[in-house]
């Protein structure tokens, strides 16, 4: 259902699981306690309320424990994200050009394409350029996106490790046909890619 | 303490005469209570318009491709939906309605510090609303930029951008003036004996909010003017083609709009801190923790704006810092939730409709807040930002959070404002419909987002259809619940049974005066000797 296509995507999903796991625990805890109290301390069962003004130890506990937990979440989120920002040596560069409402991918040898073809098991650095307004290059199966902004060159690194075809979408609103600004990412075997790139 | 008993004849603010006639008795009134009710009418009107647009958007989402409108119309609809909900409904929010009506009474004052300025704020709100609506009918067509007005698109589009932006500018002034008024009121008009830590928590929340309104809103005002100037004179501030910087716009926009999130939610949190003690018949748990967490949110909230820009190309160092700070701002909200739940512990609880809304709020707002952690974490945010996950997240926070408490407050304070009660059974039905419909409508959006459905999409891939259909059906259930609720409140307000001065047995000052309150609230200004939630005192006496 949530098809993941790279090791990086798996790491993102595990950060997601970590955060959702802790969150579900807190959500259920808070909700269950709330419902239990409303039933258990209903006026009929408990005609006289106890006036408890607070409890310093509890306040400290529910400041310190969540703080520790969110720091853990922050750390894993950052650590995984950081991988996606390092450009490995020997990465292949492809220049991405976005315009309302189409993608263009320019290769070093001068080849241009409307869909992105890349070899498997090789890091790719995408240099993102816009010709008009903001767009965002989004590959859901790779769990990654980066805005494509007119006047500056952002970059994005992908490390495909499974051969296949994936969706590329535009994730930053760019006007009338924003929802049709799709393209495809084709991850080819090394051999197929050489053939494709040299085939002008 | 002098009390007006229900039997003593008095003139309620609803029926008071003034030198004006007819509708002018209201729209020229400087009575904070009338102004609060006028905001309520305006805001409910805009809420219904916004909901209608939401309903139409969800209808369009029933099938991929065109269902009933073209892409341009859809783009205009989500923009208008967002602009109306944000600038005309939820930013004035509980402060404008219940802050105006209740804050002076809760601190034992006869009005706000500057009643005429207050009326001016309301008029600016109305003028802003009229300008925003009139822009729909001008040549060029309705604005289609999204409520975030991102450049360069907002500089390039041929639709009407300048007028709605100017409307938002005017609305900003309304907000700033209200903020100044409330800060001054709290500092100058508290009844004798009411020191800061004897103030009701709703007052604390509206007070913290007022500071954000005063400090943050000018930033959006300037930003908006710069966009208008750029559109007209092409100065080159934001437009890269002229040497400007589009990220500068995003920074300025979010420096206001993130704190604005707290303008929306803090007063609602304050109302929660009123409703729970009243229905649990006990003092609030952790008064100071709750009060200080409002201030902490107001303060840290200024330093997290760039979490809206994690994929915009800001430096990796800034991504690191803003992610960290975002996680920290979650803590004070968590503290509040824990203290509210603890306030139910060993209470003597009547689960009235306002409390049911509060329980629903705690559940939905927790989901909204916890999914905020998912979006604060860099690895997951990069995947989920600008997808339906975000749409789900902010509806859980703003709608499941603020709007649910707006509904709770309508039920809680209706008997005070109009002296009459709604129908309990119908109200419970509306709570149920709203809860079921809400979760169908928005929970599906979390999944859609994780599967990679971007937001602001008129068309979508066929594999997303099932979830969109469930979501659309949810919107019908939710909207029926809301209409039922509004009908019930309307009927209650006009023809409901008389409610008496204190139907809930509340302890804050508004419950010590008659319902509806007399024009000057208090015959004699009360002298305060105890905290706001002294439910234990009867037993001591
Ligand atoms: C029945 C009620 C509602 C429905 C059916 C609804 C539906 C929607 C939908 C489907 C979208 C996303 C459109 C897209 O990205 O393609 C949306 C966006 C939005 N909604 Fe709602 N909504 C409702 C109530 C609210 C409320 C109460 C608020 C705020 C208090 C709100 C605030 C927003 C905002 C700010 C946006 C973003 C607009 C943009 O992308 O520029 N909505 N709504
Ligand atoms: Cu786009
Ligand atoms: Cu924010």
XYZ file of N, CA and C in Angstrom, chain A residues 1-2 12-13 15-16 19 23 26-27 30-31 33-34 37-38 41-43 46-55 58-59 62-63 66-67 70-71 73-74 77-78 80-81 85 100 132-134 138 140 143-147 149-152 154 169-176 178-180 182, chain B residues 71-72 75 78 144-145 150-153 156 240-241 246-247 250 280-286 289 311-313 316 319-320 323-324 327 331 335 338-339 341 344-349 359 362-363 366-367 370 374 377-379 382-383 385-387 447 450-452 455-459 461 535-536 539:
432
model
N 0.840 -1.201 0.000
C 0.000 0.000 0.000
C 0.871 1.244 0.000
N 1.844 1.309 0.908
C 2.714 2.472 0.955
C 4.027 2.197 0.231
N 12.956 6.225 6.354
C 11.926 7.226 6.641
C 10.726 6.540 7.284
N 10.335 5.404 6.728
C 9.197 4.694 7.306
C 9.466 4.267 8.741
N 11.351 5.903 10.906
C 11.161 7.100 11.741
C 9.669 7.319 11.968
N 8.910 7.147 10.893
C 7.460 7.313 10.989
C 6.884 6.355 12.035
N 7.700 7.480 15.620
C 6.900 8.612 16.103
C 5.441 8.190 16.280
N 3.293 8.095 19.671
C 2.084 8.927 19.657
C 0.843 8.133 19.992
N 0.595 7.582 23.645
C 0.107 8.747 24.396
C -1.362 9.028 24.115
N -1.734 8.907 22.848
C -3.125 9.193 22.490
C -4.071 8.261 23.233
N -4.065 9.055 27.066
C -4.832 10.250 27.418
C -6.327 9.999 27.245
N -6.686 9.384 26.113
C -8.110 9.170 25.848
C -8.713 8.204 26.858
N -7.673 7.486 29.901
C -7.755 8.101 31.227
C -8.944 9.053 31.279
N -9.108 9.840 30.218
C -10.195 10.816 30.191
C -11.554 10.120 30.294
N -12.069 8.523 33.762
C -12.380 9.496 34.815
C -13.821 9.976 34.706
N -14.266 10.231 33.476
C -15.626 10.762 33.324
C -16.647 9.728 33.801
N -15.734 8.991 37.941
C -16.015 10.116 38.834
C -17.266 10.859 38.407
N -18.185 10.122 37.816
C -19.475 10.688 37.487
C -20.141 11.196 38.758
N -20.961 12.226 38.607
C -21.608 12.832 39.759
C -22.344 11.807 40.627
N -19.655 9.749 42.393
C -18.750 10.538 43.218
C -19.355 11.910 43.458
N -20.323 12.000 44.381
C -21.063 13.249 44.551
C -20.194 14.406 45.033
N -19.074 14.086 45.667
C -18.263 15.187 46.198
C -16.872 15.152 45.577
N -16.528 16.241 44.866
C -15.225 16.289 44.206
C -14.114 16.551 45.208
N -12.923 16.012 44.939
C -11.757 16.372 45.754
C -11.064 17.552 45.093
N -10.734 18.535 45.879
C -10.117 19.739 45.309
C -8.592 19.579 45.285
N -8.091 18.991 44.204
C -6.641 18.797 44.111
C -6.058 19.899 43.244
N -5.173 20.690 43.807
C -4.704 21.870 43.088
C -3.584 21.590 42.110
N -2.935 20.449 42.276
C -1.815 20.165 41.390
C -0.821 19.289 42.105
N 0.260 18.961 41.413
C 1.252 18.075 41.983
C 2.562 18.347 41.259
N 4.355 15.436 39.471
C 3.719 15.041 38.204
C 4.035 16.055 37.113
N 3.934 17.349 37.457
C 4.223 18.365 36.434
C 5.624 18.161 35.877
N 5.722 15.084 33.606
C 5.172 15.196 32.250
C 5.736 16.372 31.473
N 6.712 17.033 32.033
C 7.542 17.901 31.189
C 8.798 17.147 30.743
N 8.186 13.660 28.221
C 7.939 14.005 26.810
C 9.099 14.741 26.164
N 9.783 15.607 26.917
C 10.919 16.300 26.319
C 11.969 15.298 25.866
N 10.666 13.531 22.723
C 10.688 14.292 21.466
C 12.123 14.527 20.998
N 13.060 14.582 21.951
C 14.447 14.739 21.510
C 14.918 13.504 20.748
N 12.928 11.555 18.988
C 12.286 11.654 17.665
C 13.048 12.631 16.784
N 13.376 13.769 17.379
C 14.097 14.780 16.610
C 15.393 14.193 16.064
N 14.844 11.680 13.237
C 14.375 12.398 12.055
C 15.514 13.130 11.375
N 16.362 13.759 12.195
C 17.463 14.499 11.612
C 18.499 13.551 11.000
N 18.300 10.540 9.797
C 17.900 9.943 8.527
C 17.889 11.001 7.423
N 17.289 12.128 7.725
C 17.223 13.210 6.745
C 18.619 13.589 6.260
N 21.025 14.367 2.316
C 21.614 15.638 1.902
C 23.066 15.501 1.471
N 5.700 25.651 -15.861
C 4.262 25.395 -15.821
C 3.874 24.691 -17.114
N 9.760 29.512 -13.970
C 8.680 30.473 -13.745
C 8.312 30.627 -12.271
N 7.515 29.707 -11.730
C 7.072 29.868 -10.340
C 7.646 28.720 -9.512
N 7.190 28.594 -8.258
C 7.670 27.485 -7.427
C 7.008 26.181 -7.837
N 8.636 15.714 -6.370
C 8.204 14.791 -5.320
C 8.160 13.375 -5.882
N 7.019 10.054 -4.328
C 6.457 9.448 -3.114
C 7.120 8.124 -2.733
N 10.071 8.715 -0.806
C 9.842 9.518 0.400
C 10.651 10.821 0.370
N 10.708 11.447 -0.765
C 11.569 12.623 -0.836
C 10.975 13.668 -1.760
N 11.203 14.909 -1.392
C 10.850 16.007 -2.285
C 11.723 17.201 -1.961
N 11.823 18.107 -2.898
C 12.508 19.377 -2.641
C 11.897 20.414 -3.573
N 11.722 21.621 -3.051
C 11.095 22.662 -3.865
C 12.021 23.089 -4.999
N 12.704 26.277 -7.106
C 12.355 27.683 -6.939
C 13.075 28.536 -7.965
N 12.300 29.365 -8.620
C 12.852 30.253 -9.633
C 13.925 31.142 -8.995
N 15.077 31.208 -9.631
C 16.115 32.109 -9.148
C 17.101 31.464 -8.192
N 16.889 30.212 -7.830
C 17.905 29.542 -7.016
C 17.957 28.073 -7.405
N 18.182 24.557 -5.983
C 18.176 23.578 -4.896
C 18.645 22.240 -5.441
N 5.657 13.666 -8.951
C 4.562 14.623 -8.927
C 5.103 15.999 -8.589
N 4.301 17.011 -8.869
C 4.646 18.346 -8.401
C 3.904 18.590 -7.097
N 4.635 18.965 -6.069
C 4.006 19.104 -4.760
C 3.881 20.544 -4.301
N 4.326 21.493 -5.096
C 4.128 22.884 -4.678
C 3.186 23.530 -5.675
N 2.117 24.103 -5.151
C 1.074 24.643 -6.009
C 1.655 25.622 -7.034
N 1.311 25.393 -8.307
C 1.915 26.206 -9.361
C 0.889 26.644 -10.392
N -0.385 26.683 -9.996
C -1.372 27.227 -10.918
C -2.252 26.171 -11.560
N -2.863 26.579 -12.667
C -3.959 25.826 -13.277
C -3.753 24.319 -13.323
N -1.447 22.347 -11.994
C -0.611 21.779 -10.942
C -0.877 20.284 -10.776
N -2.143 19.898 -10.816
C -2.462 18.492 -10.557
C -2.187 17.592 -11.765
N -1.712 18.179 -12.842
C -1.340 17.335 -13.982
C 0.154 17.354 -14.240
N 2.647 15.693 -13.644
C 3.237 14.403 -13.300
C 4.326 14.062 -14.293
N -10.597 23.020 -13.283
C -9.469 23.189 -12.368
C -9.397 24.606 -11.810
N -9.659 25.596 -12.662
C -9.556 26.979 -12.197
C -10.529 27.241 -11.049
N -9.246 25.610 -7.901
C -8.138 26.376 -7.321
C -8.642 27.622 -6.598
N -10.334 26.374 -3.125
C -9.530 26.103 -1.919
C -8.855 27.362 -1.404
N -6.532 32.805 -6.907
C -6.255 31.361 -7.031
C -4.841 31.011 -6.567
N -4.377 31.665 -5.504
C -2.986 31.455 -5.099
C -2.823 30.468 -3.953
N 1.868 32.476 -2.009
C 3.304 32.384 -2.325
C 3.663 33.113 -3.613
N 4.766 33.881 -3.543
C 5.351 34.437 -4.749
C 6.218 33.344 -5.370
N 6.570 33.377 -6.629
C 6.180 34.353 -7.650
C 4.772 34.143 -8.211
N 4.108 33.019 -7.869
C 2.816 32.800 -8.514
C 1.851 33.956 -8.248
N 2.346 36.675 -10.564
C 2.126 36.417 -11.990
C 0.656 36.199 -12.357
N 12.313 37.003 -8.366
C 13.691 36.753 -8.751
C 14.024 37.311 -10.139
N 13.025 37.418 -11.005
C 13.303 37.959 -12.329
C 13.765 39.405 -12.234
N 12.210 34.989 -3.557
C 10.932 34.387 -3.170
C 10.964 33.775 -1.765
N 12.133 33.356 -1.294
C 12.168 32.782 0.058
C 11.982 33.859 1.116
N 8.485 33.857 1.933
C 8.061 32.733 2.775
C 8.455 32.963 4.233
N -16.601 19.441 36.202
C -16.054 18.460 37.142
C -16.199 18.943 38.582
N -16.714 20.154 38.741
C -16.957 20.723 40.066
C -15.720 20.699 40.947
N -14.604 20.984 40.346
C -13.409 21.042 41.178
C -12.433 22.053 40.594
N -11.478 22.396 41.393
C -10.498 23.383 40.947
C -9.639 22.784 39.840
N -9.082 23.656 39.017
C -8.256 23.159 37.921
C -6.971 22.552 38.484
N -6.495 21.514 37.824
C -5.236 20.903 38.225
C -4.105 21.683 37.550
N -3.157 22.177 38.338
C -1.992 22.850 37.742
C -2.309 24.209 37.140
N 0.828 25.924 35.933
C 1.417 25.236 34.781
C 0.653 25.610 33.515
N 11.478 22.077 2.955
C 11.912 21.615 1.633
C 12.146 22.778 0.679
N 12.207 23.988 1.232
C 12.269 25.141 0.327
C 13.691 25.443 -0.116
N 14.669 24.746 0.457
C 16.045 25.032 0.086
C 16.775 25.880 1.110
N 20.859 23.438 5.585
C 20.624 22.270 6.425
C 20.751 22.620 7.900
N 17.483 23.924 8.937
C 16.513 22.831 9.069
C 16.701 22.143 10.417
N 17.958 21.926 10.785
C 18.266 21.300 12.078
C 17.667 22.114 13.228
N 13.779 22.356 13.275
C 13.155 21.085 13.649
C 13.233 20.899 15.160
N 14.399 21.170 15.720
C 14.572 21.024 17.170
C 13.590 21.907 17.937
N 10.006 20.700 17.955
C 9.714 19.639 18.923
C 9.516 20.227 20.317
N 5.899 20.726 23.785
C 5.816 20.367 25.204
C 4.730 21.138 25.975
N 1.658 19.631 28.143
C 1.435 19.920 29.561
C -0.018 20.292 29.806
N -2.268 17.178 29.659
C -2.157 16.346 30.866
C -2.884 16.983 32.044
N -2.751 18.296 32.193
C -3.413 18.957 33.325
C -4.937 18.921 33.191
N -6.728 16.563 31.694
C -7.206 15.221 32.026
C -7.121 15.017 33.530
N -10.000 16.069 35.629
C -11.187 15.207 35.716
C -11.051 14.213 36.874
N -9.799 13.970 37.284
C -9.527 12.985 38.325
C -10.193 13.401 39.634
N -10.997 12.518 40.186
C -11.721 12.764 41.447
C -12.598 14.001 41.389
N -13.091 14.317 40.203
C -14.090 15.360 40.115
C -15.448 14.772 40.451
N -16.477 15.600 40.282
C -17.834 15.095 40.434
C -18.535 15.518 39.146
N -18.442 14.630 38.143
C -18.586 15.069 36.767
C -19.991 14.923 36.198
N -14.170 16.836 25.394
C -13.559 15.503 25.288
C -13.203 15.203 23.835
N -10.097 17.078 23.055
C -8.845 16.508 23.576
C -8.383 15.379 22.667
N -9.323 14.563 22.215
C -8.964 13.455 21.319
C -8.456 13.981 19.971
N -5.249 16.101 20.194
C -4.069 15.270 20.440
C -3.591 14.647 19.136
N -4.522 14.161 18.327
C -4.105 13.607 17.033
C -3.438 14.690 16.198
N 0.022 15.373 17.773
C 0.989 14.278 17.605
C 1.413 14.139 16.146
N 5.200 14.349 13.646
C 5.618 13.706 12.395
C 6.119 14.761 11.416
N 9.551 16.401 12.398
C 10.732 15.574 12.173
C 11.134 15.667 10.708
N 12.416 15.926 10.466
C 12.834 16.258 9.098
C 12.574 15.134 8.108
N 12.994 13.918 8.456
C 12.900 12.839 7.470
C 11.456 12.649 7.013
N 9.846 15.821 4.998
C 10.211 15.958 3.590
C 9.273 15.118 2.722
N 8.889 13.951 3.218
C 7.943 13.129 2.463
C 6.534 13.727 2.493
N 5.232 16.891 3.630
C 4.819 18.287 3.478
C 4.179 18.485 2.107
N 3.205 19.392 2.073
C 2.459 19.645 0.837
C 1.713 18.428 0.301
N 1.404 17.483 1.177
C 0.499 16.398 0.787
C -0.777 16.512 1.629
N -3.875 9.026 5.435
C -3.420 7.882 4.633
C -3.140 8.329 3.204
N 0.184 9.939 3.147
C 1.338 9.039 3.245
C 1.536 8.266 1.953
N 0.428 8.009 1.261
C 0.537 7.308 -0.024
C 1.025 8.224 -1.141
N 1.123 9.508 -0.866
C 1.720 10.391 -1.855
C 0.738 11.236 -2.645
N -1.371 17.967 -2.007
C -2.529 18.825 -1.744
C -2.727 19.802 -2.905
N -3.845 20.498 -2.852
C -4.218 21.489 -3.877
C -4.241 20.853 -5.266
N -4.749 19.614 -5.336
C -4.849 18.875 -6.591
C -6.299 18.767 -7.015
N -6.594 19.319 -8.163
C -7.947 19.214 -8.720
C -8.192 17.793 -9.214
N -7.163 17.166 -9.758
C -7.275 15.814 -10.305
C -6.387 14.889 -9.463
N -4.729 10.517 -8.997
C -4.547 9.201 -9.597
C -5.671 8.266 -9.137
N -14.225 25.652 44.040
C -15.367 24.774 44.263
C -15.369 24.190 45.659
N -14.217 24.189 46.323
C -14.161 23.604 47.662
C -14.795 24.477 48.727
N -17.905 23.612 51.001
C -17.731 22.597 52.036
C -17.047 23.173 53.263
